[in-house]
mmCIF file of C-alpha atoms and ligand atoms in Angstrom:
data_model
loop_
_atom_site.group_PDB
_atom_site.id
_atom_site.type_symbol
_atom_site.label_atom_id
_atom_site.label_comp_id
_atom_site.label_asym_id
_atom_site.label_seq_id
_atom_site.Cartn_x
_atom_site.Cartn_y
_atom_site.Cartn_z
ATOM 1 C CA MET A 1 -24.510 41.332 0.397
ATOM 2 C CA LYS A 2 -25.334 37.676 0.744
ATOM 3 C CA THR A 3 -28.842 36.566 1.753
ATOM 4 C CA VAL A 4 -29.023 33.534 4.029
ATOM 5 C CA LEU A 5 -32.377 31.939 4.780
ATOM 6 C CA THR A 6 -33.527 28.924 6.669
ATOM 7 C CA GLY A 7 -36.692 27.474 8.167
ATOM 8 C CA ILE A 8 -37.455 25.215 11.100
ATOM 9 C CA THR A 9 -40.377 22.837 10.960
ATOM 10 C CA THR A 10 -42.477 23.315 14.079
ATOM 11 C CA THR A 11 -43.240 19.774 15.091
ATOM 12 C CA GLY A 12 -40.974 19.175 18.076
ATOM 13 C CA THR A 13 -39.063 20.532 21.031
ATOM 14 C CA PRO A 14 -35.590 21.904 20.268
ATOM 15 C CA HIS A 15 -32.881 19.622 21.646
ATOM 16 C CA LEU A 16 -29.128 19.748 22.237
ATOM 17 C CA GLY A 17 -28.451 18.262 18.799
ATOM 18 C CA ASN A 18 -30.436 21.049 17.100
ATOM 19 C CA TYR A 19 -28.582 23.589 19.191
ATOM 20 C CA VAL A 20 -25.086 22.436 18.341
ATOM 21 C CA GLY A 21 -25.851 21.491 14.730
ATOM 22 C CA ALA A 22 -28.067 24.348 13.627
ATOM 23 C CA ILE A 23 -29.112 26.992 16.130
ATOM 24 C CA ARG A 24 -25.702 27.998 17.498
ATOM 25 C CA PRO A 25 -23.968 28.323 14.103
ATOM 26 C CA ALA A 26 -26.972 30.136 12.586
ATOM 27 C CA ILE A 27 -27.076 32.717 15.361
ATOM 28 C CA ALA A 28 -23.330 33.246 15.042
ATOM 29 C CA GLU A 29 -23.691 33.775 11.313
ATOM 30 C CA SER A 30 -26.637 36.134 11.679
ATOM 31 C CA ARG A 31 -24.258 38.532 13.465
ATOM 32 C CA ASP A 32 -22.010 38.734 10.403
ATOM 33 C CA PRO A 33 -22.474 42.257 8.971
ATOM 34 C CA ASN A 34 -22.013 40.928 5.424
ATOM 35 C CA THR A 35 -25.114 38.763 5.509
ATOM 36 C CA ARG A 36 -28.775 39.537 5.469
ATOM 37 C CA SER A 37 -30.510 36.741 7.326
ATOM 38 C CA PHE A 38 -34.028 35.350 7.300
ATOM 39 C CA LEU A 39 -35.231 32.761 9.744
ATOM 40 C CA PHE A 40 -38.738 31.437 9.903
ATOM 41 C CA LEU A 41 -40.985 28.972 11.668
ATOM 42 C CA ALA A 42 -42.158 26.558 8.980
ATOM 43 C CA ASP A 43 -45.590 25.878 10.435
ATOM 44 C CA LEU A 44 -47.206 25.171 7.062
ATOM 45 C CA HIS A 45 -44.590 22.478 6.565
ATOM 46 C CA ALA A 46 -45.355 21.177 10.049
ATOM 47 C CA LEU A 47 -48.931 20.367 8.962
ATOM 48 C CA ILE A 48 -47.523 17.828 6.539
ATOM 49 C CA LYS A 49 -46.044 15.670 9.272
ATOM 50 C CA CYS A 50 -48.260 16.408 12.228
ATOM 51 C CA HIS A 51 -52.034 16.553 12.556
ATOM 52 C CA ASP A 52 -52.086 17.329 16.248
ATOM 53 C CA PRO A 53 -53.078 20.997 16.661
ATOM 54 C CA LYS A 54 -51.775 21.242 20.234
ATOM 55 C CA GLN A 55 -48.395 19.918 19.246
ATOM 56 C CA ILE A 56 -48.055 22.332 16.320
ATOM 57 C CA HIS A 57 -49.008 25.272 18.488
ATOM 58 C CA GLN A 58 -46.745 24.298 21.398
ATOM 59 C CA SER A 59 -43.810 23.555 19.135
ATOM 60 C CA THR A 60 -44.148 26.922 17.388
ATOM 61 C CA LEU A 61 -43.968 28.619 20.776
ATOM 62 C CA GLU A 62 -41.014 26.539 21.971
ATOM 63 C CA VAL A 63 -38.991 26.966 18.795
ATOM 64 C CA ALA A 64 -39.550 30.730 18.738
ATOM 65 C CA ALA A 65 -38.729 31.100 22.444
ATOM 66 C CA SER A 66 -35.589 28.976 22.067
ATOM 67 C CA TRP A 67 -34.088 30.996 19.232
ATOM 68 C CA LEU A 68 -34.846 34.288 20.949
ATOM 69 C CA ALA A 69 -33.498 33.048 24.290
ATOM 70 C CA LEU A 70 -30.287 31.937 22.604
ATOM 71 C CA GLY A 71 -29.633 35.379 21.242
ATOM 72 C CA LEU A 72 -31.285 35.652 17.855
ATOM 73 C CA ASP A 73 -31.743 39.388 17.399
ATOM 74 C CA PRO A 74 -35.030 40.103 15.616
ATOM 75 C CA GLU A 75 -33.771 43.607 14.804
ATOM 76 C CA VAL A 76 -31.002 42.070 12.725
ATOM 77 C CA THR A 77 -32.540 38.849 11.437
ATOM 78 C CA THR A 78 -35.946 38.905 9.778
ATOM 79 C CA PHE A 79 -37.697 36.405 12.042
ATOM 80 C CA TYR A 80 -41.218 35.358 11.069
ATOM 81 C CA ARG A 81 -43.793 32.619 10.940
ATOM 82 C CA GLN A 82 -44.343 31.147 7.483
ATOM 83 C CA SER A 83 -48.133 31.192 7.804
ATOM 84 C CA ASP A 84 -48.082 34.963 8.433
ATOM 85 C CA ILE A 85 -46.816 35.538 4.913
ATOM 86 C CA PRO A 86 -49.819 34.934 2.630
ATOM 87 C CA GLU A 87 -47.613 35.539 -0.417
ATOM 88 C CA ILE A 88 -45.820 32.228 0.223
ATOM 89 C CA PRO A 89 -48.766 29.905 -0.526
ATOM 90 C CA GLN A 90 -49.643 32.085 -3.525
ATOM 91 C CA LEU A 91 -46.149 31.758 -4.903
ATOM 92 C CA THR A 92 -46.337 28.037 -4.149
ATOM 93 C CA TRP A 93 -49.261 27.710 -6.526
ATOM 94 C CA ILE A 94 -47.561 29.675 -9.283
ATOM 95 C CA LEU A 95 -44.499 27.455 -8.915
ATOM 96 C CA THR A 96 -46.644 24.324 -8.774
ATOM 97 C CA CYS A 97 -47.800 25.181 -12.283
ATOM 98 C CA MET A 98 -44.166 25.263 -13.402
ATOM 99 C CA THR A 99 -43.112 22.053 -11.638
ATOM 100 C CA ALA A 100 -42.886 18.773 -13.497
ATOM 101 C CA LYS A 101 -44.822 16.013 -11.791
ATOM 102 C CA GLY A 102 -41.928 13.713 -12.587
ATOM 103 C CA LEU A 103 -39.631 15.888 -10.494
ATOM 104 C CA MET A 104 -41.855 15.380 -7.463
ATOM 105 C CA ASN A 105 -42.025 11.634 -8.156
ATOM 106 C CA ARG A 106 -38.291 11.552 -7.526
ATOM 107 C CA ALA A 107 -38.373 13.257 -4.106
ATOM 108 C CA HIS A 108 -36.678 11.072 -1.477
ATOM 109 C CA ALA A 109 -39.346 11.586 1.189
ATOM 110 C CA TYR A 110 -42.146 10.656 -1.204
ATOM 111 C CA LYS A 111 -40.232 7.683 -2.603
ATOM 112 C CA ALA A 112 -39.487 6.408 0.889
ATOM 113 C CA ALA A 113 -43.187 6.561 1.767
ATOM 114 C CA VAL A 114 -44.123 4.631 -1.403
ATOM 115 C CA GLN A 115 -41.443 2.068 -0.691
ATOM 116 C CA ALA A 116 -42.710 1.589 2.849
ATOM 117 C CA ASN A 117 -46.171 0.867 1.400
ATOM 118 C CA GLU A 118 -44.744 -1.598 -1.075
ATOM 119 C CA GLU A 119 -42.804 -3.388 1.651
ATOM 120 C CA GLU A 120 -46.010 -3.731 3.611
ATOM 121 C CA ARG A 121 -47.587 -5.146 0.445
ATOM 122 C CA SER A 122 -50.253 -2.484 0.579
ATOM 123 C CA ALA A 123 -52.551 -2.597 -2.455
ATOM 124 C CA ASP A 124 -52.130 1.157 -2.864
ATOM 125 C CA PRO A 125 -48.547 2.422 -3.117
ATOM 126 C CA ASP A 126 -49.813 5.920 -2.239
ATOM 127 C CA ALA A 127 -51.680 4.817 0.883
ATOM 128 C CA GLY A 128 -51.508 7.459 3.598
ATOM 129 C CA ILE A 129 -49.547 9.901 1.405
ATOM 130 C CA THR A 130 -51.073 13.362 1.266
ATOM 131 C CA MET A 131 -50.667 15.932 -1.473
ATOM 132 C CA GLY A 132 -48.928 17.985 1.213
ATOM 133 C CA LEU A 133 -46.119 15.445 1.432
ATOM 134 C CA TYR A 134 -46.013 15.103 -2.326
ATOM 135 C CA CYS A 135 -45.746 18.851 -2.927
ATOM 136 C CA TYR A 136 -43.545 19.583 0.100
ATOM 137 C CA PRO A 137 -40.564 20.608 -2.062
ATOM 138 C CA ILE A 138 -42.621 23.230 -3.921
ATOM 139 C CA LEU A 139 -43.667 24.968 -0.707
ATOM 140 C CA MET A 140 -40.032 24.919 0.328
ATOM 141 C CA ALA A 141 -39.008 26.376 -3.027
ATOM 142 C CA ALA A 142 -41.491 29.213 -2.500
ATOM 143 C CA ASP A 143 -40.032 29.909 0.976
ATOM 144 C CA ILE A 144 -36.598 30.300 -0.525
ATOM 145 C CA LEU A 145 -37.325 31.993 -3.855
ATOM 146 C CA MET A 146 -39.646 34.532 -2.249
ATOM 147 C CA PHE A 147 -36.667 36.216 -0.581
ATOM 148 C CA ASN A 148 -34.121 35.467 -3.289
ATOM 149 C CA ALA A 149 -31.854 33.666 -0.850
ATOM 150 C CA HIS A 150 -28.333 32.899 -2.035
ATOM 151 C CA VAL A 151 -27.443 30.428 0.679
ATOM 152 C CA VAL A 152 -29.660 27.985 2.523
ATOM 153 C CA PRO A 153 -28.052 26.208 5.491
ATOM 154 C CA VAL A 154 -29.683 22.796 5.807
ATOM 155 C CA GLY A 155 -29.087 19.238 6.893
ATOM 156 C CA LYS A 156 -27.930 16.641 4.360
ATOM 157 C CA ASP A 157 -31.463 15.292 4.010
ATOM 158 C CA GLN A 158 -32.574 18.620 2.528
ATOM 159 C CA VAL A 159 -30.011 18.907 -0.253
ATOM 160 C CA GLN A 160 -32.330 17.354 -2.820
ATOM 161 C CA HIS A 161 -34.979 19.959 -1.976
ATOM 162 C CA LEU A 162 -32.496 22.686 -2.850
ATOM 163 C CA GLU A 163 -31.728 21.020 -6.167
ATOM 164 C CA MET A 164 -35.442 20.914 -6.873
ATOM 165 C CA THR A 165 -35.746 24.578 -5.919
ATOM 166 C CA ARG A 166 -33.069 25.440 -8.453
ATOM 167 C CA ASP A 167 -34.790 23.321 -11.081
ATOM 168 C CA ILE A 168 -38.107 25.016 -10.530
ATOM 169 C CA ALA A 169 -36.538 28.488 -10.469
ATOM 170 C CA GLN A 170 -34.627 27.799 -13.655
ATOM 171 C CA ARG A 171 -37.689 26.620 -15.453
ATOM 172 C CA PHE A 172 -39.593 29.712 -14.359
ATOM 173 C CA ASN A 173 -36.760 32.055 -15.324
ATOM 174 C CA HIS A 174 -36.409 30.373 -18.681
ATOM 175 C CA HIS A 175 -40.063 30.809 -19.493
ATOM 176 C CA TYR A 176 -40.916 34.138 -17.869
ATOM 177 C CA GLY A 177 -37.558 35.940 -17.635
ATOM 178 C CA GLU A 178 -34.950 36.254 -14.903
ATOM 179 C CA HIS A 179 -36.874 36.726 -11.690
ATOM 180 C CA PHE A 180 -35.395 34.258 -9.231
ATOM 181 C CA VAL A 181 -31.931 33.867 -7.749
ATOM 182 C CA LEU A 182 -30.737 30.255 -7.894
ATOM 183 C CA PRO A 183 -30.024 29.331 -4.258
ATOM 184 C CA GLU A 184 -27.344 27.038 -2.939
ATOM 185 C CA ALA A 185 -27.594 24.528 -0.136
ATOM 186 C CA ARG A 186 -24.948 24.747 2.486
ATOM 187 C CA VAL A 187 -24.309 21.646 4.541
ATOM 188 C CA ASP A 188 -21.876 22.362 7.312
ATOM 189 C CA GLU A 189 -19.863 19.208 7.884
ATOM 190 C CA SER A 190 -17.784 20.807 10.616
ATOM 191 C CA VAL A 191 -20.556 21.126 13.185
ATOM 192 C CA ALA A 192 -20.855 18.390 15.760
ATOM 193 C CA VAL A 193 -23.492 15.705 15.394
ATOM 194 C CA LEU A 194 -24.558 14.645 18.855
ATOM 195 C CA VAL A 195 -25.503 11.161 19.836
ATOM 196 C CA GLY A 196 -28.707 10.661 21.790
ATOM 197 C CA LEU A 197 -29.459 8.789 24.986
ATOM 198 C CA ASP A 198 -29.528 5.420 23.243
ATOM 199 C CA GLY A 199 -26.295 5.823 21.279
ATOM 200 C CA ARG A 200 -27.954 6.640 17.928
ATOM 201 C CA LYS A 201 -27.865 10.111 16.377
ATOM 202 C CA MET A 202 -29.817 12.538 18.558
ATOM 203 C CA SER A 203 -33.089 13.074 16.755
ATOM 204 C CA LYS A 204 -36.705 13.797 17.442
ATOM 205 C CA SER A 205 -37.671 10.840 15.276
ATOM 206 C CA TYR A 206 -35.768 8.443 17.566
ATOM 207 C CA ASN A 207 -37.099 10.146 20.675
ATOM 208 C CA ASN A 208 -33.642 9.830 22.233
ATOM 209 C CA TYR A 209 -32.942 13.505 22.713
ATOM 210 C CA ILE A 210 -32.073 15.828 25.564
ATOM 211 C CA PRO A 211 -34.355 18.876 25.302
ATOM 212 C CA LEU A 212 -32.458 22.132 25.268
ATOM 213 C CA PHE A 213 -34.236 23.816 28.151
ATOM 214 C CA VAL A 214 -35.129 21.193 30.708
ATOM 215 C CA PRO A 215 -34.590 22.250 34.334
ATOM 216 C CA GLN A 216 -31.016 21.940 35.544
ATOM 217 C CA LYS A 217 -31.718 18.797 37.601
ATOM 218 C CA THR A 218 -33.366 17.016 34.714
ATOM 219 C CA LEU A 219 -30.464 17.945 32.444
ATOM 220 C CA ARG A 220 -28.060 16.363 34.908
ATOM 221 C CA LYS A 221 -30.163 13.216 35.237
ATOM 222 C CA MET A 222 -30.393 12.801 31.477
ATOM 223 C CA ILE A 223 -26.657 13.218 30.961
ATOM 224 C CA MET A 224 -25.977 10.684 33.701
ATOM 225 C CA ARG A 225 -28.267 8.253 31.878
ATOM 226 C CA MET A 226 -26.296 8.369 28.625
ATOM 227 C CA VAL A 227 -24.970 4.973 27.561
ATOM 228 C CA THR A 228 -21.269 4.203 27.942
ATOM 229 C CA ASN A 229 -19.301 0.992 27.874
ATOM 230 C CA SER A 230 -18.692 -0.889 31.109
ATOM 231 C CA GLN A 231 -15.063 0.115 31.662
ATOM 232 C CA GLY A 232 -14.194 0.693 35.299
ATOM 233 C CA PRO A 233 -13.186 4.062 36.825
ATOM 234 C CA ASP A 234 -9.397 3.742 36.386
ATOM 235 C CA GLU A 235 -9.238 2.062 32.985
ATOM 236 C CA PRO A 236 -7.880 4.149 30.087
ATOM 237 C CA LYS A 237 -10.704 5.092 27.704
ATOM 238 C CA ASP A 238 -10.961 5.752 24.017
ATOM 239 C CA PRO A 239 -11.858 9.413 23.329
ATOM 240 C CA ASN A 240 -13.399 8.226 20.111
ATOM 241 C CA CYS A 241 -16.831 8.036 21.711
ATOM 242 C CA PRO A 242 -20.112 9.976 21.847
ATOM 243 C CA ILE A 243 -19.611 11.410 25.328
ATOM 244 C CA PHE A 244 -16.251 12.838 24.344
ATOM 245 C CA GLU A 245 -17.765 14.275 21.162
ATOM 246 C CA MET A 246 -20.469 15.923 23.179
ATOM 247 C CA TYR A 247 -17.876 17.311 25.576
ATOM 248 C CA ARG A 248 -15.931 18.709 22.659
ATOM 249 C CA ALA A 249 -19.053 20.409 21.265
ATOM 250 C CA PHE A 250 -19.278 22.554 24.392
ATOM 251 C CA ALA A 251 -15.641 22.857 25.461
ATOM 252 C CA THR A 252 -12.800 25.155 24.438
ATOM 253 C CA PRO A 253 -9.967 23.466 22.489
ATOM 254 C CA GLU A 254 -7.828 23.532 25.649
ATOM 255 C CA GLN A 255 -10.513 21.873 27.735
ATOM 256 C CA THR A 256 -10.939 19.266 25.011
ATOM 257 C CA GLU A 257 -7.235 18.409 24.928
ATOM 258 C CA ASP A 258 -7.124 18.206 28.672
ATOM 259 C CA MET A 259 -10.085 15.829 28.665
ATOM 260 C CA ARG A 260 -8.452 13.729 25.960
ATOM 261 C CA ARG A 261 -5.405 13.298 28.178
ATOM 262 C CA ARG A 262 -7.594 12.315 31.129
ATOM 263 C CA PHE A 263 -9.393 9.749 28.954
ATOM 264 C CA HIS A 264 -6.047 8.099 28.215
ATOM 265 C CA GLU A 265 -5.052 8.227 31.857
ATOM 266 C CA GLY A 266 -8.339 6.693 32.909
ATOM 267 C CA ILE A 267 -11.177 8.887 34.120
ATOM 268 C CA ALA A 268 -14.403 7.527 35.603
ATOM 269 C CA TRP A 269 -17.470 7.838 33.359
ATOM 270 C CA GLY A 270 -19.293 9.429 36.263
ATOM 271 C CA THR A 271 -16.677 12.197 36.421
ATOM 272 C CA VAL A 272 -16.795 12.811 32.675
ATOM 273 C CA LYS A 273 -20.559 13.070 32.774
ATOM 274 C CA GLN A 274 -20.538 15.419 35.750
ATOM 275 C CA GLU A 275 -18.078 17.731 33.983
ATOM 276 C CA LEU A 276 -20.046 17.488 30.754
ATOM 277 C CA PHE A 277 -23.162 18.479 32.639
ATOM 278 C CA GLU A 278 -21.396 21.461 34.192
ATOM 279 C CA LEU A 279 -20.132 22.630 30.839
ATOM 280 C CA ILE A 280 -23.521 22.420 29.134
ATOM 281 C CA ASP A 281 -25.256 23.953 32.097
ATOM 282 C CA ALA A 282 -22.840 26.889 32.143
ATOM 283 C CA GLU A 283 -23.572 27.612 28.479
ATOM 284 C CA LEU A 284 -27.337 27.233 28.830
ATOM 285 C CA ARG A 285 -28.013 28.714 32.236
ATOM 286 C CA GLU A 286 -28.705 32.272 31.122
ATOM 287 C CA PRO A 287 -30.556 31.328 27.958
ATOM 288 C CA ARG A 288 -32.682 28.963 30.085
ATOM 289 C CA GLN A 289 -33.760 31.863 32.286
ATOM 290 C CA ARG A 290 -34.636 33.949 29.255
ATOM 291 C CA TYR A 291 -36.490 30.974 27.768
ATOM 292 C CA GLU A 292 -38.586 30.479 30.885
ATOM 293 C CA GLU A 293 -39.378 34.181 30.942
ATOM 294 C CA LEU A 294 -40.404 34.154 27.278
ATOM 295 C CA MET A 295 -42.550 31.048 27.774
ATOM 296 C CA ARG A 296 -44.422 32.921 30.506
ATOM 297 C CA HIS A 297 -45.114 35.731 28.015
ATOM 298 C CA PRO A 298 -46.149 34.247 24.689
ATOM 299 C CA GLU A 299 -47.673 37.635 23.830
ATOM 300 C CA HIS A 300 -44.151 39.098 23.670
ATOM 301 C CA ILE A 301 -43.114 36.410 21.219
ATOM 302 C CA GLU A 302 -46.256 37.016 19.199
ATOM 303 C CA ALA A 303 -45.458 40.743 18.988
ATOM 304 C CA ILE A 304 -41.929 39.984 17.769
ATOM 305 C CA LEU A 305 -43.283 37.617 15.114
ATOM 306 C CA GLN A 306 -45.817 40.192 13.963
ATOM 307 C CA LYS A 307 -43.063 42.750 13.517
ATOM 308 C CA GLY A 308 -41.000 40.173 11.660
ATOM 309 C CA ALA A 309 -43.912 39.363 9.370
ATOM 310 C CA ALA A 310 -44.412 43.046 8.560
ATOM 311 C CA LYS A 311 -40.731 43.328 7.666
ATOM 312 C CA ALA A 312 -40.830 40.183 5.534
ATOM 313 C CA ARG A 313 -43.964 41.331 3.744
ATOM 314 C CA GLU A 314 -42.284 44.579 2.720
ATOM 315 C CA ILE A 315 -40.314 42.275 0.450
ATOM 316 C CA SER A 316 -42.764 39.486 -0.327
ATOM 317 C CA ALA A 317 -45.774 41.641 -1.251
ATOM 318 C CA PRO A 318 -44.109 43.689 -4.019
ATOM 319 C CA PHE A 319 -42.129 40.669 -5.198
ATOM 320 C CA LEU A 320 -45.253 38.568 -5.557
ATOM 321 C CA MET A 321 -46.832 41.421 -7.564
ATOM 322 C CA ARG A 322 -43.871 41.300 -9.903
ATOM 323 C CA ILE A 323 -44.158 37.520 -10.270
ATOM 324 C CA LYS A 324 -47.899 37.723 -10.875
ATOM 325 C CA ARG A 325 -47.346 40.366 -13.521
ATOM 326 C CA ALA A 326 -44.754 38.132 -15.124
ATOM 327 C CA VAL A 327 -47.268 35.295 -15.470
ATOM 328 C CA GLY A 328 -50.054 37.570 -16.702
ATOM 329 C CA ILE A 329 -52.010 38.251 -13.542
ATOM 330 C CA SER A 330 -52.423 41.977 -12.928
ATOM 331 C CA ALA A 331 -54.972 44.794 -12.932
ATOM 332 C CA LEU A 332 -56.879 45.185 -16.178
ATOM 333 C CA GLY A 333 -56.559 48.922 -16.442
HETATM 334 N N1 LIG B 1 -37.677 21.255 5.155
HETATM 335 C C1 LIG B 1 -36.845 21.850 6.163
HETATM 336 C C2 LIG B 1 -36.504 20.793 7.213
HETATM 337 O O1 LIG B 1 -37.273 19.886 7.448
HETATM 338 C C3 LIG B 1 -37.538 23.025 6.809
HETATM 339 C C4 LIG B 1 -37.775 24.092 5.805
HETATM 340 C C5 LIG B 1 -38.958 24.480 5.266
HETATM 341 C C6 LIG B 1 -36.769 24.895 5.187
HETATM 342 N N2 LIG B 1 -38.781 25.477 4.373
HETATM 343 C C7 LIG B 1 -37.444 25.748 4.293
HETATM 344 C C8 LIG B 1 -35.384 24.948 5.330
HETATM 345 C C9 LIG B 1 -36.734 26.661 3.516
HETATM 346 C C10 LIG B 1 -34.690 25.863 4.557
HETATM 347 C C11 LIG B 1 -35.360 26.722 3.651
HETATM 348 O O2 LIG B 1 -35.464 20.888 7.825
#
């Protein structure tokens, strides 16, 4: 049985790009009887990037409601909030004491922050960089090693963190004995990457995204606002474009081929967008209702997370005991 684990940082509102690139494939995989899946809200990681308490709290609610509304089954997937598992920060410390400082010096996110300071000719290359950012990969290693995950589905930007996790685990295993599974990153190149409203990759950092659960009318308006070229209604169009890619991400293969043909024949952008809207809306209509219902009852979400935490702690509590024993921390008699 393969263990698959992933975390979502709770700093933003889930958008269509997250849905197509991460949420939809993860929920599909969680239904595979040959995997044991763990999914968690990485709210301790969120504190690294965001110091706005309201935003952290709201995002945690929205992310949890989104996954549940889209069909994540908390009876099948262990679904929890990172901060509800006190063993994670404890393991983080133990791993911190096995992590070379030089390894952290090489982390892309940290290096990028130092470089930004240098480009601004700041006197201090570490200006504005917290120890949270610096040690980010160790907290992530603890998330993963705690549940002995084999596979960690992530975006390309997280691959280095998985390499670091393996490094840290290996060093621990070498010194204290085989305790940790060495996890592997899985970057799925086949999932669609959506383009945002401005033509760049849809991303919360560019603020160009279409939120997953806006009201139907707003969804339509936002799709209509997407940038296209200025070709007229009857001109043949190149399907090699973001709107077509987005259509494909929601359409069946037959619908996609049909649309490709209509691009070549010349289809008005307005028509493409209307049909794109209808397709997305059809897929999201029911989840949107469930989402709105869940957002009205945060106490239901809280209860689900509490159950998930209890299930996760059945694993993390005894495993942390084992790790503590391995390093020499245990009862004296
Ligand atoms: N760092 C991940 C991201 O920004 C989120 C995350 C935190 C994570 N802990 C994790 C992902 C453990 C996978 C496994 O996307």
